[in-house]
CSV table of C-alpha atoms and ligand atoms in Angstrom, one decimal:
chain,number,residue,atom,x,y,z
C,10,LEU,CA,22.5,28.6,-18.3
C,11,TYR,CA,18.9,27.9,-19.0
C,12,ARG,CA,16.2,26.5,-16.8
C,13,LYS,CA,14.3,23.4,-18.0
C,14,THR,CA,10.7,23.5,-17.2
C,15,THR,CA,10.2,20.6,-14.9
C,16,PRO,CA,7.4,18.3,-15.9
C,17,THR,CA,4.9,18.4,-13.1
C,18,THR,CA,4.7,14.8,-12.1
C,19,LEU,CA,2.7,14.8,-8.9
C,20,PRO,CA,3.6,12.5,-6.1
C,21,SER,CA,1.2,9.6,-6.3
C,22,PHE,CA,-0.2,6.9,-4.0
C,23,LEU,CA,-1.3,3.5,-5.1
C,24,LEU,CA,-4.5,2.1,-3.7
C,25,ILE,CA,-4.1,-1.7,-3.6
C,26,GLY,CA,-6.0,-4.4,-1.8
C,27,PRO,CA,-8.6,-7.1,-2.1
C,28,SER,CA,-12.0,-6.5,-3.8
C,29,GLY,CA,-14.5,-4.8,-1.5
C,30,ALA,CA,-12.0,-3.4,0.9
C,31,GLY,CA,-13.0,0.2,0.2
C,32,LYS,CA,-10.3,1.6,-2.2
C,33,THR,CA,-12.7,3.3,-4.5
C,34,ALA,CA,-14.8,4.5,-1.6
C,35,PHE,CA,-11.7,6.2,-0.1
C,36,LEU,CA,-10.7,7.7,-3.5
C,37,THR,CA,-14.3,9.1,-3.9
C,38,LEU,CA,-14.3,10.5,-0.4
C,39,THR,CA,-11.0,12.2,-1.0
C,40,GLU,CA,-12.0,13.6,-4.4
C,41,ARG,CA,-15.5,14.8,-3.5
C,42,LYS,CA,-15.3,15.2,0.3
C,43,ALA,CA,-18.4,13.1,0.5
C,44,VAL,CA,-19.1,9.4,0.5
C,45,ALA,CA,-20.8,7.9,-2.5
C,46,GLN,CA,-22.0,4.5,-3.6
C,47,THR,CA,-19.3,2.5,-5.4
C,48,HIS,CA,-19.3,-0.5,-7.6
C,49,THR,CA,-16.6,-3.1,-7.9
C,50,SER,CA,-13.8,-1.7,-10.1
C,51,THR,CA,-12.9,-3.3,-13.4
C,52,ALA,CA,-10.3,-0.7,-14.5
C,53,PRO,CA,-7.7,1.5,-12.8
C,54,LEU,CA,-8.5,5.1,-12.1
C,55,ALA,CA,-6.3,8.0,-11.3
C,56,VAL,CA,-7.4,11.3,-9.8
C,57,GLU,CA,-5.7,14.5,-8.7
C,58,VAL,CA,-6.6,15.5,-5.2
C,59,LEU,CA,-5.6,17.9,-2.4
C,60,LEU,CA,-4.6,17.0,1.0
C,61,PRO,CA,-7.6,18.1,3.2
C,62,GLU,CA,-7.4,21.1,5.4
C,63,GLY,CA,-6.0,20.3,8.9
C,64,HIS,CA,-3.1,18.2,7.6
C,65,THR,CA,0.3,19.7,6.8
C,66,PRO,CA,2.6,18.1,4.2
C,67,GLN,CA,5.9,17.1,5.8
C,68,SER,CA,7.8,19.3,3.3
C,69,SER,CA,5.8,22.4,4.2
C,70,HIS,CA,6.0,22.4,8.0
C,71,TYR,CA,7.8,25.7,8.0
C,72,ARG,CA,5.7,27.3,5.4
C,73,SER,CA,2.4,29.1,6.0
C,74,PRO,CA,-0.9,28.4,4.3
C,75,GLY,CA,-1.3,30.7,1.3
C,76,ASP,CA,2.3,30.3,0.3
C,77,PRO,CA,2.2,29.0,-3.3
C,78,ALA,CA,4.8,26.3,-2.4
C,79,TYR,CA,2.6,25.2,0.5
C,80,GLU,CA,-0.5,24.9,-1.7
C,81,ARG,CA,1.5,23.0,-4.4
C,82,SER,CA,2.8,20.5,-1.8
C,83,ARG,CA,-0.8,19.6,-0.9
C,84,ARG,CA,-1.4,18.2,-4.4
C,85,PHE,CA,-1.1,14.5,-5.1
C,86,GLN,CA,-2.5,11.7,-7.2
C,87,LEU,CA,-4.4,8.7,-6.1
C,88,HIS,CA,-4.3,5.6,-8.3
C,89,ASP,CA,-7.1,3.2,-7.7
C,90,THR,CA,-6.7,-0.4,-8.9
C,91,PRO,CA,-9.3,-3.2,-9.1
C,92,GLY,CA,-8.9,-5.8,-6.3
C,93,HIS,CA,-10.6,-8.7,-8.1
C,94,GLY,CA,-8.2,-11.7,-8.4
C,95,LYS,CA,-8.4,-11.7,-12.2
C,96,LEU,CA,-7.7,-8.0,-12.5
C,97,ARG,CA,-4.7,-7.6,-10.3
C,98,HIS,CA,-2.3,-7.2,-13.3
C,99,PHE,CA,-3.3,-3.5,-13.2
C,100,ALA,CA,-1.8,-3.2,-9.7
C,101,THR,CA,1.2,-5.3,-10.4
C,102,THR,CA,2.0,-3.3,-13.6
C,103,GLN,CA,2.0,-0.1,-11.5
C,104,LEU,CA,4.2,-1.8,-8.8
C,105,ALA,CA,6.7,-2.9,-11.4
C,106,ASN,CA,7.5,0.7,-12.4
C,107,PRO,CA,6.7,2.9,-9.4
C,108,THR,CA,8.7,6.0,-10.5
C,109,SER,CA,6.5,8.7,-9.0
C,110,VAL,CA,5.0,6.5,-6.3
C,111,ARG,CA,5.4,8.1,-2.9
C,112,GLY,CA,3.6,5.3,-1.0
C,113,ILE,CA,1.3,2.4,-1.2
C,114,ILE,CA,-2.0,2.3,0.6
C,115,PHE,CA,-3.1,-1.3,1.0
C,116,VAL,CA,-6.7,-1.2,2.0
C,117,VAL,CA,-8.0,-4.0,4.2
C,118,ASP,CA,-11.6,-4.9,5.2
C,119,ALA,CA,-11.0,-5.3,9.0
C,120,ALA,CA,-14.2,-7.3,9.4
C,121,SER,CA,-13.3,-9.7,6.6
C,122,VAL,CA,-9.9,-10.5,8.0
C,123,ALA,CA,-11.6,-11.6,11.2
C,124,GLU,CA,-12.5,-14.8,9.2
C,125,GLU,CA,-10.1,-17.3,7.8
C,126,ALA,CA,-11.0,-17.0,4.1
C,127,GLY,CA,-10.8,-13.2,4.1
C,128,LEU,CA,-7.6,-13.2,6.1
C,129,ASN,CA,-5.9,-15.7,3.8
C,130,GLU,CA,-6.9,-13.8,0.7
C,131,THR,CA,-5.7,-10.5,2.1
C,132,ALA,CA,-2.5,-12.0,3.4
C,133,GLU,CA,-1.6,-13.6,0.1
C,134,TYR,CA,-2.2,-10.3,-1.8
C,135,LEU,CA,-0.2,-8.3,0.8
C,136,HIS,CA,2.6,-10.9,0.7
C,137,ASP,CA,2.9,-10.5,-3.1
C,138,VAL,CA,2.9,-6.7,-2.9
C,139,LEU,CA,5.6,-6.7,-0.2
C,140,LEU,CA,7.6,-9.3,-2.1
C,141,ALA,CA,7.5,-7.1,-5.2
C,142,LEU,CA,8.8,-4.2,-3.2
C,143,GLN,CA,11.6,-6.3,-1.7
C,144,LYS,CA,12.7,-7.6,-5.1
C,145,ARG,CA,12.7,-4.1,-6.5
C,146,TYR,CA,14.9,-3.0,-3.6
C,147,THR,CA,17.4,-6.0,-3.7
C,148,GLY,CA,17.5,-6.0,-7.5
C,149,ALA,CA,18.2,-2.3,-7.8
C,150,THR,CA,21.4,-1.5,-9.8
C,151,SER,CA,21.9,2.2,-9.1
C,152,SER,CA,24.6,3.1,-6.6
C,153,LYS,CA,22.3,5.4,-4.8
C,154,GLY,CA,20.0,2.5,-4.1
C,155,PRO,CA,16.3,2.6,-4.8
C,156,LYS,CA,13.9,5.1,-3.3
C,157,GLU,CA,12.1,3.9,-0.2
C,158,ILE,CA,8.4,3.1,-0.6
C,159,PRO,CA,6.4,3.0,2.6
C,160,VAL,CA,3.2,1.0,2.9
C,161,LEU,CA,0.1,2.0,4.8
C,162,VAL,CA,-2.1,-0.9,5.8
C,163,ALA,CA,-5.4,1.0,6.0
C,164,ALA,CA,-7.6,-1.2,8.3
C,165,ASN,CA,-11.0,0.0,7.0
C,166,LYS,CA,-14.6,-0.5,8.2
C,167,MET,CA,-13.9,0.1,11.8
C,168,ASP,CA,-17.5,1.1,12.1
C,169,LEU,CA,-18.5,-2.6,11.8
C,170,PHE,CA,-18.7,-4.3,15.2
C,171,THR,CA,-17.1,-7.4,13.7
C,172,ALA,CA,-14.0,-5.4,12.6
C,173,LEU,CA,-10.7,-6.4,14.3
C,174,PRO,CA,-9.0,-3.5,16.0
C,175,PRO,CA,-5.9,-2.3,14.0
C,176,HIS,CA,-3.3,-4.0,16.3
C,177,LEU,CA,-5.1,-7.3,15.8
C,178,VAL,CA,-5.3,-6.7,12.0
C,179,ALA,CA,-1.5,-6.3,12.1
C,180,GLN,CA,-0.9,-9.4,14.2
C,181,GLN,CA,-3.3,-11.6,12.2
C,182,LEU,CA,-1.8,-10.5,8.9
C,183,GLU,CA,1.8,-11.1,10.1
C,184,LYS,CA,0.8,-14.6,11.2
C,185,ALA,CA,-1.0,-15.4,7.9
C,186,ILE,CA,1.8,-13.9,5.8
C,187,SER,CA,4.2,-16.3,7.7
C,188,GLU,CA,2.1,-19.2,6.4
C,189,VAL,CA,1.9,-17.8,2.9
C,190,ARG,CA,5.7,-17.5,2.9
C,191,LYS,CA,6.1,-21.1,4.0
C,192,SER,CA,3.7,-22.6,1.5
C,193,ARG,CA,5.2,-20.6,-1.3
C,194,ALA,CA,8.7,-21.9,-0.5
C,195,LYS,CA,7.4,-25.4,-0.4
C,196,GLY,CA,5.7,-24.9,-3.8
C,197,LEU,CA,8.9,-23.7,-5.2
C,198,LYS,CA,10.8,-26.7,-3.9
C,199,ASP,CA,8.2,-29.1,-5.2
C,200,SER,CA,8.1,-27.6,-8.6
C,201,GLY,CA,11.8,-27.4,-9.0
C,202,PRO,CA,13.8,-29.7,-11.3
C,203,ALA,CA,15.0,-33.0,-9.8
C,204,LEU,CA,18.6,-32.1,-10.5
C,205,GLY,CA,18.6,-28.9,-8.6
C,206,GLY,CA,21.8,-26.8,-8.5
C,207,GLU,CA,22.8,-23.5,-7.0
C,208,ASP,CA,20.1,-21.7,-9.0
C,209,ASP,CA,17.4,-23.3,-7.0
C,210,SER,CA,18.5,-22.1,-3.7
C,211,LEU,CA,19.1,-18.7,-5.1
C,212,ASP,CA,15.6,-18.6,-6.4
C,213,GLU,CA,14.2,-19.7,-3.1
C,214,GLU,CA,16.1,-16.9,-1.4
C,215,ARG,CA,14.8,-14.3,-3.8
C,216,GLU,CA,11.2,-15.5,-3.3
C,217,TRP,CA,11.4,-15.5,0.5
C,218,LEU,CA,9.8,-12.4,2.0
C,219,GLY,CA,11.6,-10.8,5.0
C,220,GLU,CA,14.2,-12.5,7.2
C,221,GLY,CA,15.2,-16.1,6.6
C,222,GLY,CA,15.2,-18.7,9.3
C,223,GLU,CA,12.6,-20.3,11.5
C,224,GLY,CA,11.0,-17.2,13.0
C,225,SER,CA,7.7,-15.7,11.8
C,226,PHE,CA,7.3,-12.8,9.5
C,227,GLU,CA,7.0,-9.4,11.0
C,228,PHE,CA,6.3,-6.1,9.2
C,229,ALA,CA,9.4,-4.6,10.8
C,230,GLN,CA,11.5,-6.9,8.7
C,231,MET,CA,10.6,-4.8,5.7
C,232,GLU,CA,12.7,-1.9,7.0
C,233,GLU,CA,15.7,-3.8,5.7
C,234,VAL,CA,14.5,-3.4,2.2
C,235,GLY,CA,13.4,0.2,2.4
C,236,THR,CA,9.8,-0.3,3.3
C,237,THR,CA,8.2,0.9,6.5
C,238,VAL,CA,4.8,-0.8,7.1
C,239,THR,CA,2.3,1.2,9.2
C,240,VAL,CA,-1.1,-0.1,10.2
C,241,GLN,CA,-3.8,2.4,10.9
C,242,GLY,CA,-7.6,2.0,11.4
C,243,GLY,CA,-10.3,4.0,9.9
C,244,ASN,CA,-13.6,4.0,8.2
C,245,VAL,CA,-14.7,5.6,5.0
C,246,ILE,CA,-18.4,5.1,5.6
C,247,GLY,CA,-20.1,4.6,8.9
C,248,GLY,CA,-23.0,5.4,11.1
C,249,ASP,CA,-21.0,7.5,13.6
C,250,GLY,CA,-19.3,9.4,10.9
C,251,VAL,CA,-16.3,9.0,8.7
C,252,ASP,CA,-12.8,8.7,10.2
C,253,VAL,CA,-9.8,8.6,7.9
C,254,THR,CA,-7.7,11.1,9.8
C,255,SER,CA,-4.8,8.8,10.5
C,256,TRP,CA,-4.6,7.8,6.8
C,257,TYR,CA,-4.4,11.5,5.8
C,258,GLU,CA,-1.8,12.0,8.5
C,259,TRP,CA,0.2,9.2,6.9
C,260,ILE,CA,-0.1,10.7,3.5
C,261,ALA,CA,0.9,14.1,4.8
C,262,ALA,CA,4.0,12.6,6.3
C,263,GLN,CA,5.0,11.4,2.8
C,264,LEU,CA,4.4,14.6,1.0
E,12,GTP,P1,-12.9,-3.4,-5.8
E,12,GTP,O1,-13.1,-2.3,-6.7
E,12,GTP,O2,-13.7,-4.6,-6.2
E,12,GTP,O3,-11.4,-3.8,-5.8
E,12,GTP,O4,-13.3,-3.0,-4.3
E,12,GTP,P2,-12.9,-1.6,-3.5
E,12,GTP,O5,-11.8,-1.9,-2.6
E,12,GTP,O6,-12.8,-0.5,-4.5
E,12,GTP,O7,-14.2,-1.5,-2.6
E,12,GTP,P3,-15.3,-0.3,-2.6
E,12,GTP,O8,-14.6,1.0,-2.3
E,12,GTP,O9,-16.1,-0.3,-3.9
E,12,GTP,O10,-16.2,-0.7,-1.4
E,12,GTP,C1,-16.8,-1.9,-1.3
E,12,GTP,C2,-18.0,-1.8,-0.4
E,12,GTP,O11,-17.6,-1.5,1.0
E,12,GTP,C3,-19.0,-0.7,-0.8
E,12,GTP,O12,-20.3,-1.2,-0.6
E,12,GTP,C4,-18.7,0.4,0.3
E,12,GTP,O13,-19.8,1.2,0.5
E,12,GTP,C5,-18.3,-0.4,1.5
E,12,GTP,N1,-17.4,0.3,2.4
E,12,GTP,C6,-16.3,1.0,2.1
E,12,GTP,N2,-15.8,1.6,3.2
E,12,GTP,C7,-16.6,1.2,4.2
E,12,GTP,C8,-16.5,1.4,5.7
E,12,GTP,O14,-15.6,2.1,6.2
E,12,GTP,N3,-17.5,0.9,6.4
E,12,GTP,C9,-18.5,0.1,5.9
E,12,GTP,N4,-19.4,-0.4,6.7
E,12,GTP,N5,-18.6,-0.1,4.6
E,12,GTP,C10,-17.6,0.4,3.7
E,13,MG,MG1,-12.9,-0.3,-6.5
């Protein structure tokens, strides 16, 4: 018997979300432990980082700090993607082949989703990300079934007084995603060929996010397709200090 040297593919987390939400700011904070000025991203960026002190990786709960396995388990990669509408192919490419992806961090500007335009843009993007995960799950051919990929909706900019609290961010997004779902289904119907057969209804089913029927979309419906959606508030920058504890806790729970 011989032992193969296992390639060290670190668990990775994808940062996705609309432009200006704070993805690069969070990556920079995690990498340098200090906030820095960011500019809108035009290319993806991957960095190797350590889970900050004070958070314990799920897999290391029974290990003590200093144990090499403990230290190893704190390492992960953050993959930043540009949020601009024309640059989202970087994110969708990563989503299409999420081999080492342990989770997706969908960053939201909680002040921007208090307004209709920001809410709709965010909901459309999140809808598409969740639909991609659903298709990956339902289209999987392996008998073991695909790996579960959890999603953290990181409701950022809680320092702004116009920011919606996390539970309202969740509610508003669910409502807006219900609308996106409806209008996408209508778009499919309208663009379909006049002599529609079985294929059409199959297509419609595949493109429908979450449960069918008349009800509205709820994040909990994603459990069916191996995705747990969690919404947590935080702020990467802010007058009263940075607070991203709940996001690191979520990351720790996936490590
Ligand atoms: P793209 O690269 O265009 O996709 O955007 P992004 O999601 O990477 O946004 P980025 O991290 O560059 O942040 C956008 C702006 O929001 C920057 O000016 C940040 O300083 C600011 N910002 C980020 N996080 C916070 C926060 O928690 N509170 C406040 N008030 N501003 C923040
Ligand atoms: Mg950026």
